Amino acid sequence: MEDSMASEMDMGPIRPQNFLFACELKAAKEFKFNPDENGSEHQLSLRTVCVDGSTKDELHVVEVEGLNAEGEQIKATLAALKPSVHPTVSLGGFEITPPVVFRLKKGSGPIHISGQHLVALDNDMSSDEDNEDEEEMEDYKTAIKRPANVQATKTIQPPQKTPTKGAPKENGKQSKPSTPAQKQEPKTPDGKGKQGPKPKTPKSPKGPMSISAIKEKMQSTFKGGSLPKVETKFENFVKNCFKVEDQKIIQDLWKWRQTLVEKK
């Protein structure tokens, strides 16, 4: 058992990749989803089932067929739609493992099903991408620690005078060195002397960076060219570099990152 656990740790974590999934159902036409086996694990995360603009105003029943925990084929009703009453159904991330078959049990369609196709890549298949991600992360951390256009300033010290052994004589007599006047401590408005430095008020800790500040930092450092191009890599990149845990902020930054790819 210890050997199997050690081998799993050596292989590293499985990296998921997200792809868009969509299919259209019509009467007497079913849709089969069974990706080719290539060493990766596949899974569907269904989001919505909705009617089309040309769908007739009648009851449409969507059926799904797949495998249960015992490996047996079972059928289940996924959604019941009617354009004038219930045109769409939100499945909220209903996950199912292929092979899967979708069909219209009742109605003529067309009916649209959309969601995400999740592909889990093994560590060996994504080793090159891991190395690329680590290099991008190290470059970004180095760029943050080393601000640009900063020059070291040198302190210019005035030349020091060599003290003479004796003061000059006046009329044959040696003059006495003048005693410097003693500095008087500044008085406060109440007439009392200075009581010493006041305790400093501790500064309040800085809050997390705003979305606009993060975008500006990314643009000034990478100019949109070397930011992660995959959503999962970009999410890890934002969490590690900017300490952002809010999924809504990460999603907003990912949408903004996609616009940079389109403009490039």
One Martini backbone bead per residue (centre of mass of N, CA, C, O) as a GRO file, in nm:
protein
  264
    1MET     BB    1   0.056   0.062  -0.020
    2GLU     BB    2   0.304   0.254  -0.003
    3ASP     BB    3   0.392   0.218  -0.302
    4SER     BB    4   0.131   0.335  -0.430
    5MET     BB    5   0.149   0.614  -0.296
    6ALA     BB    6   0.427   0.693  -0.410
    7SER     BB    7   0.351   0.672  -0.712
    8GLU     BB    8   0.130   0.892  -0.703
    9MET     BB    9   0.322   1.123  -0.611
   10ASP     BB   10   0.512   1.107  -0.862
   11MET     BB   11   0.293   1.171  -1.081
   12GLY     BB   12   0.092   1.361  -0.976
   13PRO     BB   13  -0.140   1.568  -1.064
   14ILE     BB   14  -0.437   1.619  -1.219
   15ARG     BB   15  -0.518   1.805  -1.516
   16PRO     BB   16  -0.769   2.013  -1.590
   17GLN     BB   17  -0.984   2.061  -1.880
   18ASN     BB   18  -1.180   2.311  -2.049
   19PHE     BB   19  -1.479   2.266  -2.251
   20LEU     BB   20  -1.710   2.307  -2.483
   21PHE     BB   21  -2.062   2.212  -2.472
   22ALA     BB   22  -2.282   2.098  -2.750
   23CYS     BB   23  -2.632   2.025  -2.844
   24GLU     BB   24  -2.884   1.884  -3.072
   25LEU     BB   25  -3.237   1.813  -3.062
   26LYS     BB   26  -3.442   1.576  -3.233
   27ALA     BB   27  -3.653   1.396  -3.386
   28ALA     BB   28  -3.519   1.083  -3.422
   29LYS     BB   29  -3.244   1.222  -3.280
   30GLU     BB   30  -2.956   1.130  -3.138
   31PHE     BB   31  -2.692   1.188  -2.884
   32LYS     BB   32  -2.350   1.095  -2.874
   33PHE     BB   33  -2.110   1.058  -2.589
   34ASN     BB   34  -1.770   0.922  -2.678
   35PRO     BB   35  -1.468   0.952  -2.630
   36ASP     BB   36  -1.165   0.883  -2.703
   37GLU     BB   37  -0.917   0.683  -2.593
   38ASN     BB   38  -0.604   0.866  -2.443
   39GLY     BB   39  -0.554   0.859  -2.113
   40SER     BB   40  -0.814   1.017  -2.045
   41GLU     BB   41  -1.051   1.194  -1.856
   42HIS     BB   42  -1.409   1.220  -1.880
   43GLN     BB   43  -1.654   1.501  -1.843
   44LEU     BB   44  -1.980   1.622  -1.770
   45SER     BB   45  -2.114   1.970  -1.738
   46LEU     BB   46  -2.428   2.064  -1.703
   47ARG     BB   47  -2.634   2.367  -1.746
   48THR     BB   48  -2.837   2.379  -2.009
   49VAL     BB   49  -3.188   2.377  -2.120
   50CYS     BB   50  -3.327   2.471  -2.445
   51VAL     BB   51  -3.494   2.639  -2.671
   52ASP     BB   52  -3.589   2.741  -2.981
   53GLY     BB   53  -3.718   2.972  -3.201
   54SER     BB   54  -3.853   2.710  -3.375
   55THR     BB   55  -4.008   2.590  -3.149
   56LYS     BB   56  -4.269   2.430  -3.058
   57ASP     BB   57  -4.575   2.464  -2.867
   58GLU     BB   58  -4.463   2.206  -2.680
   59LEU     BB   59  -4.385   1.918  -2.533
   60HIS     BB   60  -4.048   1.857  -2.403
   61VAL     BB   61  -3.856   1.555  -2.356
   62VAL     BB   62  -3.555   1.487  -2.189
   63GLU     BB   63  -3.320   1.221  -2.237
   64VAL     BB   64  -3.093   1.012  -2.042
   65GLU     BB   65  -2.807   0.788  -2.104
   66GLY     BB   66  -2.632   0.562  -1.874
   67LEU     BB   67  -2.422   0.487  -1.605
   68ASN     BB   68  -2.393   0.325  -1.323
   69ALA     BB   69  -2.219   0.195  -1.054
   70GLU     BB   70  -2.262  -0.109  -1.198
   71GLY     BB   71  -2.264  -0.062  -1.526
   72GLU     BB   72  -2.556   0.017  -1.601
   73GLN     BB   73  -2.816   0.087  -1.803
   74ILE     BB   74  -2.978   0.410  -1.784
   75LYS     BB   75  -3.275   0.615  -1.744
   76ALA     BB   76  -3.348   0.978  -1.766
   77THR     BB   77  -3.498   1.276  -1.685
   78LEU     BB   78  -3.382   1.604  -1.753
   79ALA     BB   79  -3.630   1.759  -1.916
   80ALA     BB   80  -3.918   1.998  -1.931
   81LEU     BB   81  -4.055   2.169  -2.218
   82LYS     BB   82  -4.208   2.505  -2.295
   83PRO     BB   83  -4.205   2.795  -2.453
   84SER     BB   84  -4.459   2.946  -2.299
   85VAL     BB   85  -4.359   2.838  -1.998
   86HIS     BB   86  -4.066   2.650  -2.028
   87PRO     BB   87  -3.775   2.730  -2.203
   88THR     BB   88  -3.581   2.673  -1.943
   89VAL     BB   89  -3.297   2.488  -1.783
   90SER     BB   90  -3.115   2.468  -1.483
   91LEU     BB   91  -2.848   2.242  -1.376
   92GLY     BB   92  -2.586   2.337  -1.213
   93GLY     BB   93  -2.368   2.106  -1.279
   94PHE     BB   94  -2.435   1.831  -1.422
   95GLU     BB   95  -2.268   1.529  -1.369
   96ILE     BB   96  -2.121   1.308  -1.627
   97THR     BB   97  -2.017   0.994  -1.748
   98PRO     BB   98  -1.898   0.847  -2.003
   99PRO     BB   99  -2.132   0.721  -2.178
  100VAL     BB  100  -2.374   0.929  -2.366
  101VAL     BB  101  -2.737   0.979  -2.419
  102PHE     BB  102  -2.940   1.192  -2.619
  103ARG     BB  103  -3.306   1.252  -2.615
  104LEU     BB  104  -3.634   1.266  -2.747
  105LYS     BB  105  -3.922   1.150  -2.598
  106LYS     BB  106  -4.067   1.437  -2.652
  107GLY     BB  107  -4.105   1.587  -2.942
  108SER     BB  108  -3.934   1.790  -3.211
  109GLY     BB  109  -3.804   2.055  -3.175
  110PRO     BB  110  -3.541   2.216  -3.095
  111ILE     BB  111  -3.280   2.122  -2.856
  112HIS     BB  112  -3.054   2.266  -2.612
  113ILE     BB  113  -2.724   2.166  -2.496
  114SER     BB  114  -2.513   2.285  -2.225
  115GLY     BB  115  -2.148   2.307  -2.128
  116GLN     BB  116  -1.885   2.097  -1.995
  117HIS     BB  117  -1.565   1.961  -2.095
  118LEU     BB  118  -1.380   1.735  -1.904
  119VAL     BB  119  -1.014   1.703  -1.892
  120ALA     BB  120  -0.783   1.466  -1.761
  121LEU     BB  121  -0.445   1.511  -1.730
  122ASP     BB  122  -0.158   1.381  -1.709
  123ASN     BB  123   0.156   1.454  -1.601
  124ASP     BB  124   0.311   1.356  -1.860
  125MET     BB  125   0.134   1.528  -2.071
  126SER     BB  126   0.199   1.817  -1.883
  127SER     BB  127   0.507   1.889  -1.837
  128ASP     BB  128   0.555   2.127  -2.029
  129GLU     BB  129   0.337   2.314  -1.904
  130ASP     BB  130   0.458   2.323  -1.621
  131ASN     BB  131   0.726   2.459  -1.696
  132GLU     BB  132   0.597   2.712  -1.817
  133ASP     BB  133   0.449   2.805  -1.562
  134GLU     BB  134   0.698   2.834  -1.377
  135GLU     BB  135   0.844   3.049  -1.549
  136GLU     BB  136   0.620   3.263  -1.539
  137MET     BB  137   0.610   3.289  -1.229
  138GLU     BB  138   0.908   3.372  -1.183
  139ASP     BB  139   0.907   3.624  -1.366
  140TYR     BB  140   0.685   3.775  -1.210
  141LYS     BB  141   0.815   3.785  -0.928
  142THR     BB  142   1.071   3.934  -1.021
  143ALA     BB  143   0.925   4.189  -1.135
  144ILE     BB  144   0.803   4.277  -0.857
  145LYS     BB  145   1.074   4.296  -0.685
  146ARG     BB  146   1.190   4.460  -0.957
  147PRO     BB  147   1.192   4.764  -1.026
  148ALA     BB  148   1.180   4.993  -1.261
  149ASN     BB  149   1.397   5.258  -1.292
  150VAL     BB  150   1.618   5.195  -1.055
  151GLN     BB  151   1.857   5.392  -0.886
  152ALA     BB  152   2.139   5.421  -0.718
  153THR     BB  153   2.217   5.624  -0.452
  154LYS     BB  154   2.461   5.861  -0.369
  155THR     BB  155   2.641   5.973  -0.097
  156ILE     BB  156   2.752   6.299  -0.037
  157GLN     BB  157   3.037   6.395   0.127
  158PRO     BB  158   3.184   6.621   0.296
  159PRO     BB  159   3.466   6.758   0.356
  160GLN     BB  160   3.714   6.715   0.593
  161LYS     BB  161   3.865   6.883   0.848
  162THR     BB  162   4.174   6.947   0.978
  163PRO     BB  163   4.280   6.979   1.278
  164THR     BB  164   4.441   7.202   1.463
  165LYS     BB  165   4.669   7.241   1.721
  166GLY     BB  166   4.633   7.561   1.709
  167ALA     BB  167   4.557   7.871   1.765
  168PRO     BB  168   4.581   8.174   1.665
  169LYS     BB  169   4.768   8.460   1.713
  170GLU     BB  170   4.720   8.766   1.909
  171ASN     BB  171   4.964   8.979   1.988
  172GLY     BB  172   5.123   8.711   2.110
  173LYS     BB  173   4.849   8.577   2.180
  174GLN     BB  174   4.654   8.321   2.273
  175SER     BB  175   4.361   8.224   2.169
  176LYS     BB  176   4.056   8.138   2.268
  177PRO     BB  177   3.828   7.920   2.231
  178SER     BB  178   3.520   7.914   2.143
  179THR     BB  179   3.216   7.861   2.289
  180PRO     BB  180   2.960   7.697   2.218
  181ALA     BB  181   2.642   7.731   2.200
  182GLN     BB  182   2.376   7.632   2.358
  183LYS     BB  183   2.116   7.441   2.297
  184GLN     BB  184   1.782   7.494   2.283
  185GLU     BB  185   1.499   7.371   2.366
  186PRO     BB  186   1.207   7.340   2.244
  187LYS     BB  187   0.905   7.479   2.298
  188THR     BB  188   0.605   7.447   2.391
  189PRO     BB  189   0.305   7.610   2.407
  190ASP     BB  190   0.313   7.561   2.741
  191GLY     BB  191   0.647   7.610   2.810
  192LYS     BB  192   0.764   7.337   2.782
  193GLY     BB  193   0.959   7.104   2.731
  194LYS     BB  194   1.077   6.845   2.576
  195GLN     BB  195   0.948   6.498   2.617
  196GLY     BB  196   0.977   6.353   2.356
  197PRO     BB  197   0.884   6.113   2.164
  198LYS     BB  198   0.617   6.009   2.008
  199PRO     BB  199   0.413   5.769   1.958
  200LYS     BB  200   0.349   5.564   1.706
  201THR     BB  201   0.112   5.500   1.475
  202PRO     BB  202  -0.010   5.235   1.352
  203LYS     BB  203  -0.044   5.096   1.057
  204SER     BB  204  -0.265   5.000   0.844
  205PRO     BB  205  -0.343   4.745   0.667
  206LYS     BB  206  -0.340   4.639   0.363
  207GLY     BB  207  -0.535   4.567   0.118
  208PRO     BB  208  -0.645   4.432  -0.142
  209MET     BB  209  -0.630   4.435  -0.462
  210SER     BB  210  -0.762   4.559  -0.723
  211ILE     BB  211  -0.864   4.494  -1.036
  212SER     BB  212  -0.728   4.739  -1.173
  213ALA     BB  213  -0.446   4.692  -1.045
  214ILE     BB  214  -0.397   4.410  -1.161
  215LYS     BB  215  -0.419   4.485  -1.460
  216GLU     BB  216  -0.193   4.697  -1.458
  217LYS     BB  217   0.032   4.501  -1.369
  218MET     BB  218   0.009   4.303  -1.608
  219GLN     BB  219   0.056   4.509  -1.841
  220SER     BB  220   0.337   4.630  -1.741
  221THR     BB  221   0.486   4.337  -1.743
  222PHE     BB  222   0.345   4.161  -2.010
  223LYS     BB  223   0.137   4.278  -2.226
  224GLY     BB  224  -0.041   3.999  -2.280
  225GLY     BB  225   0.182   3.764  -2.378
  226SER     BB  226   0.255   3.570  -2.088
  227LEU     BB  227  -0.008   3.477  -2.007
  228PRO     BB  228  -0.216   3.255  -1.924
  229LYS     BB  229  -0.436   3.052  -2.153
  230VAL     BB  230  -0.553   2.889  -1.914
  231GLU     BB  231  -0.780   2.889  -1.670
  232THR     BB  232  -0.635   2.719  -1.449
  233LYS     BB  233  -0.365   2.869  -1.468
  234PHE     BB  234  -0.473   3.152  -1.413
  235GLU     BB  235  -0.589   3.095  -1.132
  236ASN     BB  236  -0.318   3.015  -0.998
  237PHE     BB  237  -0.171   3.278  -1.069
  238VAL     BB  238  -0.356   3.473  -0.902
  239LYS     BB  239  -0.331   3.335  -0.623
  240ASN     BB  240  -0.013   3.348  -0.594
  241CYS     BB  241   0.043   3.666  -0.673
  242PHE     BB  242  -0.245   3.812  -0.536
  243LYS     BB  243  -0.422   3.663  -0.322
  244VAL     BB  244  -0.683   3.539  -0.469
  245GLU     BB  245  -1.016   3.384  -0.377
  246ASP     BB  246  -1.224   3.518  -0.550
  247GLN     BB  247  -1.413   3.389  -0.806
  248LYS     BB  248  -1.529   3.649  -0.933
  249ILE     BB  249  -1.257   3.792  -0.981
  250ILE     BB  250  -1.129   3.566  -1.151
  251GLN     BB  251  -1.342   3.570  -1.378
  252ASP     BB  252  -1.299   3.867  -1.461
  253LEU     BB  253  -0.997   3.832  -1.534
  254TRP     BB  254  -1.042   3.610  -1.751
  255LYS     BB  255  -1.213   3.781  -1.945
  256TRP     BB  256  -0.994   3.996  -1.983
  257ARG     BB  257  -0.777   3.801  -2.095
  258GLN     BB  258  -0.936   3.724  -2.356
  259THR     BB  259  -0.929   4.010  -2.482
  260LEU     BB  260  -0.621   4.013  -2.526
  261VAL     BB  261  -0.612   3.783  -2.736
  262GLU     BB  262  -0.801   3.918  -2.949
  263LYS     BB  263  -0.613   4.184  -2.988
  264LYS     BB  264  -0.336   4.037  -3.081
   0.00000   0.00000   0.00000
